[in-house]
mmCIF file of C-alpha atoms and ligand atoms in Angstrom:
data_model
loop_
_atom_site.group_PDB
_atom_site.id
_atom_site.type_symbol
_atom_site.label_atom_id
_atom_site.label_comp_id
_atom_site.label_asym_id
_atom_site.label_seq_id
_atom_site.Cartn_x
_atom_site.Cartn_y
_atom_site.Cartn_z
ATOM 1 C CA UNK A 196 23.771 -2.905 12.326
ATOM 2 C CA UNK A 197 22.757 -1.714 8.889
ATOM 3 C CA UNK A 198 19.548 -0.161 8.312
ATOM 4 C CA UNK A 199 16.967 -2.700 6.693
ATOM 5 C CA UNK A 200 14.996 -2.010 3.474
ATOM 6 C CA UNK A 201 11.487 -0.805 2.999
ATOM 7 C CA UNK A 202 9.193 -1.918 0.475
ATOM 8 C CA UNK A 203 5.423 -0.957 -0.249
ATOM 9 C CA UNK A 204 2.883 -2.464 -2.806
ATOM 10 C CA UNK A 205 0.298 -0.612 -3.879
ATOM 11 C CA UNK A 206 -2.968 -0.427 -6.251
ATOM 12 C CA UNK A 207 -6.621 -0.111 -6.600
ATOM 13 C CA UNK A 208 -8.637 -2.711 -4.996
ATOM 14 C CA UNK A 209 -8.635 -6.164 -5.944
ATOM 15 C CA UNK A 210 -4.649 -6.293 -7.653
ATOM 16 C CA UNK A 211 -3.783 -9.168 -5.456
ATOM 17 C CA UNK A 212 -1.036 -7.607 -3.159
ATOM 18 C CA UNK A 213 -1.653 -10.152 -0.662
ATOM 19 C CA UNK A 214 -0.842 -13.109 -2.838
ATOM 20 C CA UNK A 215 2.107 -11.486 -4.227
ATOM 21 C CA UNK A 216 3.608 -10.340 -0.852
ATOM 22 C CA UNK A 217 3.432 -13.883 0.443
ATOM 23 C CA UNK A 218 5.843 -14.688 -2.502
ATOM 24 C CA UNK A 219 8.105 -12.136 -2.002
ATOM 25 C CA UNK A 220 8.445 -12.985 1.525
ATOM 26 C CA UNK A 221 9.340 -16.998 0.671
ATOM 27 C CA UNK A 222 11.673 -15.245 -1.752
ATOM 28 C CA UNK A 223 13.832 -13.053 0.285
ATOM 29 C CA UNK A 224 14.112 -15.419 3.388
ATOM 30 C CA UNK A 225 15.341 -17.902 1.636
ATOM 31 C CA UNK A 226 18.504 -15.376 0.969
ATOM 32 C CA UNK A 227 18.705 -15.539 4.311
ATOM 33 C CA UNK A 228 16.821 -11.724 5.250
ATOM 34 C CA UNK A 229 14.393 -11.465 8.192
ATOM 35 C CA UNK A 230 11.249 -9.952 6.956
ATOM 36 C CA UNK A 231 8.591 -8.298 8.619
ATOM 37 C CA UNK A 232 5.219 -8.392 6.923
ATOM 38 C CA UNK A 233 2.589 -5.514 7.563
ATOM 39 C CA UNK A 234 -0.524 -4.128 5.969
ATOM 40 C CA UNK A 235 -2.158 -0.836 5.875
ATOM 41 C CA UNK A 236 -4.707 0.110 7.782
ATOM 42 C CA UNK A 237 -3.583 -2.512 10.708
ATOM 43 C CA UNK A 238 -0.615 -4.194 11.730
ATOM 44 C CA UNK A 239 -0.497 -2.835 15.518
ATOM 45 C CA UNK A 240 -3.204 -3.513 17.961
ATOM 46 C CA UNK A 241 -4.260 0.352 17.971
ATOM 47 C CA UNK A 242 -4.084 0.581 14.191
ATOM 48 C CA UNK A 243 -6.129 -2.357 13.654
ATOM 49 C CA UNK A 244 -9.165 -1.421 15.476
ATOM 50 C CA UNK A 245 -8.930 2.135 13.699
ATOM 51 C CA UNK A 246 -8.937 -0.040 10.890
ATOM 52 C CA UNK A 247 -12.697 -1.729 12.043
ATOM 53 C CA UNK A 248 -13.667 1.882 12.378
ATOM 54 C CA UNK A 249 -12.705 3.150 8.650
ATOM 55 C CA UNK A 250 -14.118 -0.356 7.148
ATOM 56 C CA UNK A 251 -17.503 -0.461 9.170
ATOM 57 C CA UNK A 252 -19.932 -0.130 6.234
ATOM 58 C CA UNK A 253 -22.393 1.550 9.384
ATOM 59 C CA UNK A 254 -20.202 4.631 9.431
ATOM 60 C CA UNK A 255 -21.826 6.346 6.400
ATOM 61 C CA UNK A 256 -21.623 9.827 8.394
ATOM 62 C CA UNK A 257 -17.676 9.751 7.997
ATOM 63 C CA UNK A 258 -16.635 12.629 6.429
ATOM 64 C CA UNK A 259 -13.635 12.680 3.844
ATOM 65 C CA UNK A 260 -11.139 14.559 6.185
ATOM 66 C CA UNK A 261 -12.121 12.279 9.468
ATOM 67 C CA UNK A 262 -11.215 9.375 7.197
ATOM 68 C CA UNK A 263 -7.863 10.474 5.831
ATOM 69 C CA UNK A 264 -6.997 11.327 9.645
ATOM 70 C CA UNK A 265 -7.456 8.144 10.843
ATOM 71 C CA UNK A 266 -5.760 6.513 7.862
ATOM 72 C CA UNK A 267 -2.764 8.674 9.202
ATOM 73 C CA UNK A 268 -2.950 8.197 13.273
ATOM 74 C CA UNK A 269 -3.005 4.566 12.085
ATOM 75 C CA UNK A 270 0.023 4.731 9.663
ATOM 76 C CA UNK A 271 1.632 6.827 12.855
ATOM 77 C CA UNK A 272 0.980 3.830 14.908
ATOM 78 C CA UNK A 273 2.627 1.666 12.859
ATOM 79 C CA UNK A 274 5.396 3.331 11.673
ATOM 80 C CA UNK A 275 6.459 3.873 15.506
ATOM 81 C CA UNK A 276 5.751 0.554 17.110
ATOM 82 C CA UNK A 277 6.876 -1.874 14.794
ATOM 83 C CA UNK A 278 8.222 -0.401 11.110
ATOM 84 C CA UNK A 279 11.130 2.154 12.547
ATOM 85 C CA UNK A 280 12.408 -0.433 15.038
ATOM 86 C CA UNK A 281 12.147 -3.912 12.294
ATOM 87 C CA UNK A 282 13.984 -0.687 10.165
ATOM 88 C CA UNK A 283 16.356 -0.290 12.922
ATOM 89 C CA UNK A 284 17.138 -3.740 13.325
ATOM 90 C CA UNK A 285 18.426 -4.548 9.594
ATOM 91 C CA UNK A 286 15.287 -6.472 8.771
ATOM 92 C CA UNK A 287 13.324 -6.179 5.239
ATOM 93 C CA UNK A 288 10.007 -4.371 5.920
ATOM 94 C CA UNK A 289 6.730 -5.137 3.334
ATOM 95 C CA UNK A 290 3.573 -3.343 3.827
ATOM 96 C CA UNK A 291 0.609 -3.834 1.716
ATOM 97 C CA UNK A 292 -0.360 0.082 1.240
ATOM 98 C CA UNK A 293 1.122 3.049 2.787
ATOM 99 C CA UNK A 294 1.540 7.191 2.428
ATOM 100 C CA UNK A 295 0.581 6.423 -1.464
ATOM 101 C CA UNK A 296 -2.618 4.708 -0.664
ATOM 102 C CA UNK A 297 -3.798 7.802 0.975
ATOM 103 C CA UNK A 298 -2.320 10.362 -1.728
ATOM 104 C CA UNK A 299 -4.605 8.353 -4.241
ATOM 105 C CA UNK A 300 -7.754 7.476 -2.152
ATOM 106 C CA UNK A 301 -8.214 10.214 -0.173
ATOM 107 C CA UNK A 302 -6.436 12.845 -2.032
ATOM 108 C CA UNK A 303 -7.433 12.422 -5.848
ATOM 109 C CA UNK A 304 -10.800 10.120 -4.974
ATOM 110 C CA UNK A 305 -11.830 12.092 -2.361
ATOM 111 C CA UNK A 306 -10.310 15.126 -3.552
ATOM 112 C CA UNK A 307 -8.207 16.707 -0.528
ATOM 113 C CA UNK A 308 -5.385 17.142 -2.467
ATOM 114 C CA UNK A 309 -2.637 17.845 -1.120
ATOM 115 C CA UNK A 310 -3.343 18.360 2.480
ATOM 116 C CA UNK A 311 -2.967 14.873 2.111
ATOM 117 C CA UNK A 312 0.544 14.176 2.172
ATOM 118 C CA UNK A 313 1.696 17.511 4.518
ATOM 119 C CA UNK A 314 -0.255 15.241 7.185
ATOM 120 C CA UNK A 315 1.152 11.821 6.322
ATOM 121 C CA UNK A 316 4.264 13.209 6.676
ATOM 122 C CA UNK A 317 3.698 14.102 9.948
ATOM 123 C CA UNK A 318 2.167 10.937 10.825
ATOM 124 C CA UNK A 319 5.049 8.879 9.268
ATOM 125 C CA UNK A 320 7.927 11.213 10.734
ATOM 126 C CA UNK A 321 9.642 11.537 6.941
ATOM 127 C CA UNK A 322 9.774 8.278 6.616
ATOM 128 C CA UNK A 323 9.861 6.784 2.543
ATOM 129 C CA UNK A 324 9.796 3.585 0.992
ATOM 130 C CA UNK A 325 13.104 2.362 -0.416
ATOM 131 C CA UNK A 326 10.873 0.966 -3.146
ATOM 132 C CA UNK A 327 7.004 0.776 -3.886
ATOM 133 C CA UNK A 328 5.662 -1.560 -6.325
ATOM 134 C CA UNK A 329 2.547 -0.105 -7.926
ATOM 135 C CA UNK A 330 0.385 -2.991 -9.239
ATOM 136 C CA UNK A 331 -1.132 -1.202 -11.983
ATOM 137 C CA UNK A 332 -4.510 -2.985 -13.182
ATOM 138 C CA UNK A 333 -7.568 -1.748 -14.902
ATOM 139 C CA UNK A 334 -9.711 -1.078 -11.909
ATOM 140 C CA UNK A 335 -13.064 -2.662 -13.393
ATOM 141 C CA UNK A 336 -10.984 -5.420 -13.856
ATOM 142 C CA UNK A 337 -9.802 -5.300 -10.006
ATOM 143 C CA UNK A 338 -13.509 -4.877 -9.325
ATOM 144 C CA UNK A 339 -14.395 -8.191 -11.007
ATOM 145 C CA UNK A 340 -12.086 -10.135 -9.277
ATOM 146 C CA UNK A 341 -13.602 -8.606 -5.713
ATOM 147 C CA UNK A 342 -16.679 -10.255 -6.039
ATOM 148 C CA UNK A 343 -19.683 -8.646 -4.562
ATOM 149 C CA UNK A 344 -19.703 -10.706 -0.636
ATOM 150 C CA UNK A 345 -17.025 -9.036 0.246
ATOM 151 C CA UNK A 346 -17.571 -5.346 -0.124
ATOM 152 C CA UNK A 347 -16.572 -3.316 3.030
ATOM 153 C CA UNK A 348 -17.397 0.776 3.055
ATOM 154 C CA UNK A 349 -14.166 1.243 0.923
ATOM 155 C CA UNK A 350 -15.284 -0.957 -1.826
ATOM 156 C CA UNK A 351 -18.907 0.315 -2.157
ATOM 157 C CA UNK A 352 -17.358 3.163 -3.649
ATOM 158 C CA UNK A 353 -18.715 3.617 -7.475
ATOM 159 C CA UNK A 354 -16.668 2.941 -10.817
ATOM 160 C CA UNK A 355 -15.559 6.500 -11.109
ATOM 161 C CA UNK A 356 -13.942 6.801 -7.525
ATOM 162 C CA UNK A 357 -11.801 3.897 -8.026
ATOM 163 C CA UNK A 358 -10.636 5.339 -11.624
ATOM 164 C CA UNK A 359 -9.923 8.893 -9.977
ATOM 165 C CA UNK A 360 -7.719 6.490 -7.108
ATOM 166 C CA UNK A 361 -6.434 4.868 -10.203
ATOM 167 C CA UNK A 362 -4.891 8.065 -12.539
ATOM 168 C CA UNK A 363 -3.637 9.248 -8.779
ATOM 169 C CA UNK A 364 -1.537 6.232 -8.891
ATOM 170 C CA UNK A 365 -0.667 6.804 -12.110
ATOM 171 C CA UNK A 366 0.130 10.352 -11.761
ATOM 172 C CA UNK A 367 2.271 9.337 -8.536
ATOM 173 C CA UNK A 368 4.509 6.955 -10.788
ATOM 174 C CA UNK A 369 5.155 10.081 -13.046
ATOM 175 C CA UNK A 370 5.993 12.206 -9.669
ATOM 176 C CA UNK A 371 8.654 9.310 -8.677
ATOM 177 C CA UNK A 372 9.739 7.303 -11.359
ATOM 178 C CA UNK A 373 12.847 6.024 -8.976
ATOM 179 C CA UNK A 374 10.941 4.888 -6.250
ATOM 180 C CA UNK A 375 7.834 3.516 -7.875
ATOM 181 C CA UNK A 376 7.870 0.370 -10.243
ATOM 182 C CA UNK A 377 4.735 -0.050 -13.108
ATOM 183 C CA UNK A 378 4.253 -3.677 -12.404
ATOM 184 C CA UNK A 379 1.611 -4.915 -15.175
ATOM 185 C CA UNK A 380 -0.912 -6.743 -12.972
ATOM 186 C CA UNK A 381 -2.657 -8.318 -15.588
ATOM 187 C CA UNK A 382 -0.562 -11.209 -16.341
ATOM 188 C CA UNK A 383 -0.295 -14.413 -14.415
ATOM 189 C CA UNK A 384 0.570 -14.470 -10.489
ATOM 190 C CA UNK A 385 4.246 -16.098 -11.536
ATOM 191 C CA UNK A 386 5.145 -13.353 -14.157
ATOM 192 C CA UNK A 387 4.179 -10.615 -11.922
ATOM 193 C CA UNK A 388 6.549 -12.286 -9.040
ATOM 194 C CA UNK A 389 9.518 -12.436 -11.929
ATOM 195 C CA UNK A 390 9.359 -9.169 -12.403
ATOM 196 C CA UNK A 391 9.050 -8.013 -8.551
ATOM 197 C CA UNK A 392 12.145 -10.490 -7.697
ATOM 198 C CA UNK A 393 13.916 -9.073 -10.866
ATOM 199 C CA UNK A 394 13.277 -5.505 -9.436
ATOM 200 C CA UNK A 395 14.469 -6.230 -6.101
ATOM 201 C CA UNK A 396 17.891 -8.623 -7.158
ATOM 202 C CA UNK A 397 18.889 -5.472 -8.876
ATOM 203 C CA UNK A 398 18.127 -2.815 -6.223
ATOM 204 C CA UNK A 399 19.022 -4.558 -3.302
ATOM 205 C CA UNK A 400 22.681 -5.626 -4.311
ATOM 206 C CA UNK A 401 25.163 -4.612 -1.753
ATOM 207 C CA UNK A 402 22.622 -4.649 0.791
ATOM 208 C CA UNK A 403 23.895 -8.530 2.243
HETATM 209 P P1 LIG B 97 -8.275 -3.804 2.483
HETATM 210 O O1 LIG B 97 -9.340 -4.805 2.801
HETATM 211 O O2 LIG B 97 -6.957 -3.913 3.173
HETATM 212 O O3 LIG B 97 -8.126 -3.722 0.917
HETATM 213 P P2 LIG B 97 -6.996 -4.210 -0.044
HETATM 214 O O4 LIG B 97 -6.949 -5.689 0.108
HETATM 215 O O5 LIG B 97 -7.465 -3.736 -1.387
HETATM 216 O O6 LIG B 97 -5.727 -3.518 0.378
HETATM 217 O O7 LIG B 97 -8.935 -2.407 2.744
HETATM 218 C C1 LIG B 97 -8.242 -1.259 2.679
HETATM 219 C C2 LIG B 97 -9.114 -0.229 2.013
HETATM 220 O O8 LIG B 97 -8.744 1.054 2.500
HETATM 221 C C3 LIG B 97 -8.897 -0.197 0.511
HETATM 222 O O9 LIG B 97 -10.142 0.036 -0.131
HETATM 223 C C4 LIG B 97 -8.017 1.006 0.310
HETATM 224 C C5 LIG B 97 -8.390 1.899 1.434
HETATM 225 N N1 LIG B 97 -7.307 2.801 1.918
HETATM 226 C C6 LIG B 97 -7.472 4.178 1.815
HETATM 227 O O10 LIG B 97 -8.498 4.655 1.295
HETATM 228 N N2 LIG B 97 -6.477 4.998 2.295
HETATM 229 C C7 LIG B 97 -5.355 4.511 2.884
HETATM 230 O O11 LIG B 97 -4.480 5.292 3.314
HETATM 231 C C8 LIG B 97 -5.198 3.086 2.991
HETATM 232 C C9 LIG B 97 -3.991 2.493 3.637
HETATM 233 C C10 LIG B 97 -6.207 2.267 2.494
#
């Protein structure tokens, strides 16, 4: 069987990946593709309680390079027990955040630089995205729309972090203009699906 497709989305906090993923899923199984739905950190029942360790707002002693690692043995987790074989199967793979999410986080707001990415890419095996959307919004914006309930340790972070994740992203679009796609998250929910679904029809032909 053919090898499935792999797509990421991607942005500061408080884009609205989830919404938009739920979409994209209704979209592509009703042209008849199985897809697998995952998010970053999470998805296996390993990764998710690494995840409970890297949100706990208690954990204040974390230091920068502890957190990127477990972002990784996570991301390995995942990638082994449930992306490569949905992959290996022929079925359409979206995560919510991957190998980018720590490039800008922990690598530009953190500042690791980088190191970052020579250990993802030993966590992940190689493995790429076929396509990433980046869901590019002004991060006070993305802040606004957060709310302040439901801040976890991430989301604490001050103004300035989350504009150092943000020109990351930005810089990462510059780094792979094939694989990542500028998706204006400011508009309504339906125009920003349009243009994911227009994305997709066009990059996915000859994949049926
Ligand atoms: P989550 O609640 O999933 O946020 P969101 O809905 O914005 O995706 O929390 C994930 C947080 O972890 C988010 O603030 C981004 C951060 N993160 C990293 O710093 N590095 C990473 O590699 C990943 C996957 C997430």
């Amino acid at each position: 069987m053919e090898r499935g497709f792999f797509i990421t989305l991607e942005g500061t906090d408080g884009v609205g990946k989830t919404t938009q993923i739920g979409l994209l899923k209704e979209f592509l199984e009703d042209k008849g593709y199985t897809v697998y739905v995952t998010r970053e950190p999470g998805g296996t029942p390993i990764s998710e309680k690494l995840r409970e360790i890297l949100l706990d707002k208690s954990n204040s002693e974390m230091t920068d390079v502890t957190e990127m690692m477990i972002y990784a043995a996570s991301r390995a987790q995942l990638v082994a027990e449930r992306i490569e074989p949905a992959l290996r199967q022929g079925e359409i793979v979206i995560c919510d955040r991957f190998v980018d999410s720590s490039v800008a986080y922990q690598g530009y707001g953190r500042g690791l630089g980088d190191r970052v990415r020579s250990v993802n890419a030993y966590a992940t095996n190689g493995l790429e995205p076929d396509v990433t959307f980046f869901l590019d919004l002004n991060p006070k914006e993305g802040r606004a729309r957060i709310g302040k309930e439901v801040q976890d340790r991430l989301e604490q972070e001050k103004l300035d972090f989350f504009y150092r994740v943000y020109d990351g992203y930005l810089d990462l679009c510059q780094k792979y203009p094939e694989r990542m796609v500028r998706i204006d998250a400011s508009r309504s929910i339906e125009e920003i699906q349009k243009n994911m679904r227009d994305v997709l029809s066009e990059r996915m032909k000859g994949l049926q």
